[in-house]
Amino acid sequence: MDLDTVRTFLAAADAGQFQEAAAELAVTQQAVSKRIAALERDLGVRLFTRTARGAELTIDGQAFLPHARELLRVAERAAASVRTGHRPLRVDVIASRVAPSGLLRGFHRAHPEIDLDVVMLFDIETAVAAIRSGEIDASFRAVAMPGRPLPEDIAAVRVLDEPHQLLTGPAHA
């Protein structure tokens, strides 16, 4: 689904007139009509009823309206997530069900104003490369590897000791 077409649908829905939507979008009224027609073809429904006063949403148009708004919000968040200087804090965790994930959930609850993207990278080498390149800001993982110290430009701080239990079956020696 083309985002410009969705944007055009929203402009027309908000304005109630294709001509006013065209002026807002700086395109011709014919371009608005073509975009709306293309969207209606793609969806297989009529979104507007054309009237002498302009255009009114059909029931299908009313049903599509909140989803169209959400599509544009999600698209904007996606674009913002990679814009220089505006992307969320990106933190790597080794799995979603380990203690560091709980720490991040607590951090997000305590600081909801800070956008947070949690990613799960496969191994330490990938995480170190992502930190060096600026793709991520931090990584929660065990880094103790005999004979393989972390690079000098990467800092590591112990933040959590997670208890582990050994489970065995009843017949295990």
mmCIF file of C-alpha atoms in Angstrom:
data_model
loop_
_atom_site.group_PDB
_atom_site.id
_atom_site.type_symbol
_atom_site.label_atom_id
_atom_site.label_comp_id
_atom_site.label_asym_id
_atom_site.label_seq_id
_atom_site.Cartn_x
_atom_site.Cartn_y
_atom_site.Cartn_z
ATOM 1 C CA MET A 1 0.000 0.000 0.000
ATOM 2 C CA ASP A 2 1.475 3.320 -1.088
ATOM 3 C CA LEU A 3 1.858 5.768 1.807
ATOM 4 C CA ASP A 4 1.239 8.811 -0.425
ATOM 5 C CA THR A 5 -2.099 7.281 -1.364
ATOM 6 C CA VAL A 6 -2.944 6.721 2.303
ATOM 7 C CA ARG A 7 -1.843 10.287 3.068
ATOM 8 C CA THR A 8 -4.139 11.508 0.275
ATOM 9 C CA PHE A 9 -7.033 9.461 1.679
ATOM 10 C CA LEU A 10 -6.545 11.075 5.101
ATOM 11 C CA ALA A 11 -6.306 14.578 3.673
ATOM 12 C CA ALA A 12 -9.545 14.045 1.717
ATOM 13 C CA ALA A 13 -11.286 12.481 4.717
ATOM 14 C CA ASP A 14 -10.251 15.344 6.995
ATOM 15 C CA ALA A 15 -11.114 18.062 4.457
ATOM 16 C CA GLY A 16 -14.300 16.476 3.147
ATOM 17 C CA GLN A 17 -13.350 17.719 -0.321
ATOM 18 C CA PHE A 18 -10.870 16.480 -2.897
ATOM 19 C CA GLN A 19 -10.090 20.051 -3.975
ATOM 20 C CA GLU A 20 -9.141 21.119 -0.455
ATOM 21 C CA ALA A 21 -7.068 17.931 -0.004
ATOM 22 C CA ALA A 22 -5.304 18.719 -3.302
ATOM 23 C CA ALA A 23 -4.425 22.213 -2.093
ATOM 24 C CA GLU A 24 -3.109 20.834 1.218
ATOM 25 C CA LEU A 25 -0.972 18.221 -0.563
ATOM 26 C CA ALA A 26 0.128 20.631 -3.333
ATOM 27 C CA VAL A 27 -1.174 18.357 -6.098
ATOM 28 C CA THR A 28 -4.034 18.652 -8.562
ATOM 29 C CA GLN A 29 -7.570 17.574 -7.768
ATOM 30 C CA GLN A 30 -7.207 15.034 -10.571
ATOM 31 C CA ALA A 31 -4.172 13.534 -8.780
ATOM 32 C CA VAL A 32 -6.218 13.209 -5.581
ATOM 33 C CA SER A 33 -9.043 11.514 -7.504
ATOM 34 C CA LYS A 34 -6.624 9.094 -9.168
ATOM 35 C CA ARG A 35 -4.929 8.210 -5.880
ATOM 36 C CA ILE A 36 -8.247 7.604 -4.154
ATOM 37 C CA ALA A 37 -9.464 5.496 -7.088
ATOM 38 C CA ALA A 38 -6.252 3.436 -6.962
ATOM 39 C CA LEU A 39 -6.654 2.877 -3.219
ATOM 40 C CA GLU A 40 -10.277 1.870 -3.675
ATOM 41 C CA ARG A 41 -9.223 -0.595 -6.393
ATOM 42 C CA ASP A 42 -6.506 -2.044 -4.152
ATOM 43 C CA LEU A 43 -8.924 -2.450 -1.249
ATOM 44 C CA GLY A 44 -11.865 -3.532 -3.376
ATOM 45 C CA VAL A 45 -14.266 -1.097 -1.688
ATOM 46 C CA ARG A 46 -15.582 2.444 -2.119
ATOM 47 C CA LEU A 47 -14.085 4.740 0.478
ATOM 48 C CA PHE A 48 -15.944 7.930 -0.443
ATOM 49 C CA THR A 49 -19.348 8.921 -1.713
ATOM 50 C CA ARG A 50 -19.006 11.956 -3.960
ATOM 51 C CA THR A 51 -21.595 14.614 -3.189
ATOM 52 C CA ALA A 52 -22.338 18.131 -4.416
ATOM 53 C CA ARG A 53 -20.656 19.439 -1.248
ATOM 54 C CA GLY A 54 -17.559 17.275 -1.612
ATOM 55 C CA ALA A 55 -16.814 13.770 -0.465
ATOM 56 C CA GLU A 56 -18.129 11.801 2.490
ATOM 57 C CA LEU A 57 -16.652 8.632 3.892
ATOM 58 C CA THR A 58 -18.585 5.450 3.251
ATOM 59 C CA ILE A 59 -18.921 2.888 6.028
ATOM 60 C CA ASP A 60 -15.839 1.153 4.590
ATOM 61 C CA GLY A 61 -14.022 4.497 4.531
ATOM 62 C CA GLN A 62 -14.927 5.058 8.172
ATOM 63 C CA ALA A 63 -13.643 1.578 9.035
ATOM 64 C CA PHE A 64 -10.378 2.203 7.156
ATOM 65 C CA LEU A 65 -9.785 5.691 8.642
ATOM 66 C CA PRO A 66 -8.236 4.754 12.036
ATOM 67 C CA HIS A 67 -6.041 2.136 10.382
ATOM 68 C CA ALA A 68 -4.851 4.640 7.795
ATOM 69 C CA ARG A 69 -3.899 7.054 10.584
ATOM 70 C CA GLU A 70 -2.022 4.265 12.361
ATOM 71 C CA LEU A 71 -0.204 3.312 9.137
ATOM 72 C CA LEU A 72 1.166 6.836 8.825
ATOM 73 C CA ARG A 73 2.090 6.953 12.525
ATOM 74 C CA VAL A 74 3.979 3.659 12.194
ATOM 75 C CA ALA A 75 5.706 4.855 9.017
ATOM 76 C CA GLU A 76 6.824 8.020 10.789
ATOM 77 C CA ARG A 77 8.126 6.027 13.764
ATOM 78 C CA ALA A 78 9.986 3.721 11.377
ATOM 79 C CA ALA A 79 11.625 6.667 9.626
ATOM 80 C CA ALA A 80 12.438 8.364 12.948
ATOM 81 C CA SER A 81 14.078 5.180 14.229
ATOM 82 C CA VAL A 82 16.905 5.579 11.732
ATOM 83 C CA ARG A 83 17.181 9.378 11.431
ATOM 84 C CA THR A 84 20.498 10.666 12.686
ATOM 85 C CA GLY A 85 20.159 12.308 16.070
ATOM 86 C CA HIS A 86 16.535 11.265 16.524
ATOM 87 C CA ARG A 87 16.564 7.512 16.819
ATOM 88 C CA PRO A 88 15.613 5.677 20.001
ATOM 89 C CA LEU A 89 18.118 4.246 22.437
ATOM 90 C CA ARG A 90 19.004 0.809 21.032
ATOM 91 C CA VAL A 91 19.973 -1.924 23.449
ATOM 92 C CA ASP A 92 20.843 -5.538 22.687
ATOM 93 C CA VAL A 93 19.811 -8.384 24.978
ATOM 94 C CA ILE A 94 20.690 -12.017 24.422
ATOM 95 C CA ALA A 95 17.080 -13.206 24.886
ATOM 96 C CA SER A 96 13.714 -11.800 25.865
ATOM 97 C CA ARG A 97 13.277 -14.014 28.942
ATOM 98 C CA VAL A 98 16.488 -13.236 30.782
ATOM 99 C CA ALA A 99 17.092 -10.798 33.629
ATOM 100 C CA PRO A 100 18.464 -7.923 31.471
ATOM 101 C CA SER A 101 15.160 -7.814 29.612
ATOM 102 C CA GLY A 102 13.475 -7.264 32.952
ATOM 103 C CA LEU A 103 15.905 -4.438 33.694
ATOM 104 C CA LEU A 104 15.006 -2.795 30.403
ATOM 105 C CA ARG A 105 11.279 -3.155 31.069
ATOM 106 C CA GLY A 106 11.806 -1.464 34.441
ATOM 107 C CA PHE A 107 13.871 1.289 32.819
ATOM 108 C CA HIS A 108 11.154 1.889 30.222
ATOM 109 C CA ARG A 109 8.450 2.080 32.911
ATOM 110 C CA ALA A 110 10.576 4.543 34.912
ATOM 111 C CA HIS A 111 11.482 6.641 31.850
ATOM 112 C CA PRO A 112 8.599 6.410 29.339
ATOM 113 C CA GLU A 113 9.787 9.620 27.669
ATOM 114 C CA ILE A 114 12.886 7.814 26.365
ATOM 115 C CA ASP A 115 12.245 5.846 23.187
ATOM 116 C CA LEU A 116 13.768 2.393 23.484
ATOM 117 C CA ASP A 117 14.404 -0.250 20.837
ATOM 118 C CA VAL A 118 15.403 -3.652 22.173
ATOM 119 C CA VAL A 119 17.192 -5.942 19.722
ATOM 120 C CA MET A 120 18.566 -9.458 20.034
ATOM 121 C CA LEU A 121 21.873 -9.995 18.286
ATOM 122 C CA PHE A 122 23.260 -13.464 17.767
ATOM 123 C CA ASP A 123 26.743 -13.342 19.283
ATOM 124 C CA ILE A 124 29.301 -11.151 21.025
ATOM 125 C CA GLU A 125 31.201 -10.396 17.819
ATOM 126 C CA THR A 126 28.053 -9.056 16.176
ATOM 127 C CA ALA A 127 27.232 -7.011 19.277
ATOM 128 C CA VAL A 128 30.737 -5.506 19.456
ATOM 129 C CA ALA A 129 30.630 -4.617 15.751
ATOM 130 C CA ALA A 130 27.193 -3.009 16.207
ATOM 131 C CA ILE A 131 28.419 -0.978 19.195
ATOM 132 C CA ARG A 132 31.491 0.180 17.282
ATOM 133 C CA SER A 133 29.445 1.227 14.251
ATOM 134 C CA GLY A 134 26.829 3.010 16.370
ATOM 135 C CA GLU A 135 24.020 0.687 15.261
ATOM 136 C CA ILE A 136 23.307 -0.067 18.926
ATOM 137 C CA ASP A 137 24.107 1.873 22.071
ATOM 138 C CA ALA A 138 24.645 -0.988 24.508
ATOM 139 C CA SER A 139 24.528 -4.752 24.882
ATOM 140 C CA PHE A 140 23.630 -6.892 27.885
ATOM 141 C CA ARG A 141 25.516 -10.190 27.706
ATOM 142 C CA ALA A 142 28.169 -12.262 29.397
ATOM 143 C CA VAL A 143 31.547 -11.294 27.997
ATOM 144 C CA ALA A 144 33.956 -13.523 29.914
ATOM 145 C CA MET A 145 35.694 -15.536 27.230
ATOM 146 C CA PRO A 146 39.084 -17.021 28.148
ATOM 147 C CA GLY A 147 41.745 -15.907 25.687
ATOM 148 C CA ARG A 148 39.365 -13.492 23.938
ATOM 149 C CA PRO A 149 39.281 -10.157 25.765
ATOM 150 C CA LEU A 150 37.026 -7.348 24.639
ATOM 151 C CA PRO A 151 38.579 -4.760 22.320
ATOM 152 C CA GLU A 152 40.154 -1.832 24.180
ATOM 153 C CA ASP A 153 37.629 0.683 22.825
ATOM 154 C CA ILE A 154 34.660 -1.231 24.283
ATOM 155 C CA ALA A 155 33.887 -0.774 27.989
ATOM 156 C CA ALA A 156 32.216 -3.487 30.047
ATOM 157 C CA VAL A 157 30.617 -3.008 33.456
ATOM 158 C CA ARG A 158 29.110 -5.733 35.638
ATOM 159 C CA VAL A 159 25.482 -4.766 36.218
ATOM 160 C CA LEU A 160 23.702 -7.951 37.202
ATOM 161 C CA ASP A 161 24.404 -11.390 38.600
ATOM 162 C CA GLU A 162 21.701 -13.737 37.424
ATOM 163 C CA PRO A 163 21.140 -16.925 39.430
ATOM 164 C CA HIS A 164 21.246 -20.175 37.491
ATOM 165 C CA GLN A 165 20.140 -23.637 38.544
ATOM 166 C CA LEU A 166 21.266 -26.987 37.228
ATOM 167 C CA LEU A 167 18.366 -29.297 36.515
ATOM 168 C CA THR A 168 18.829 -33.009 36.013
ATOM 169 C CA GLY A 169 16.535 -35.967 35.583
ATOM 170 C CA PRO A 170 15.978 -38.479 38.456
ATOM 171 C CA ALA A 171 18.165 -41.126 36.816
ATOM 172 C CA HIS A 172 21.160 -38.812 36.184
ATOM 173 C CA ALA A 173 24.328 -39.672 38.121
#
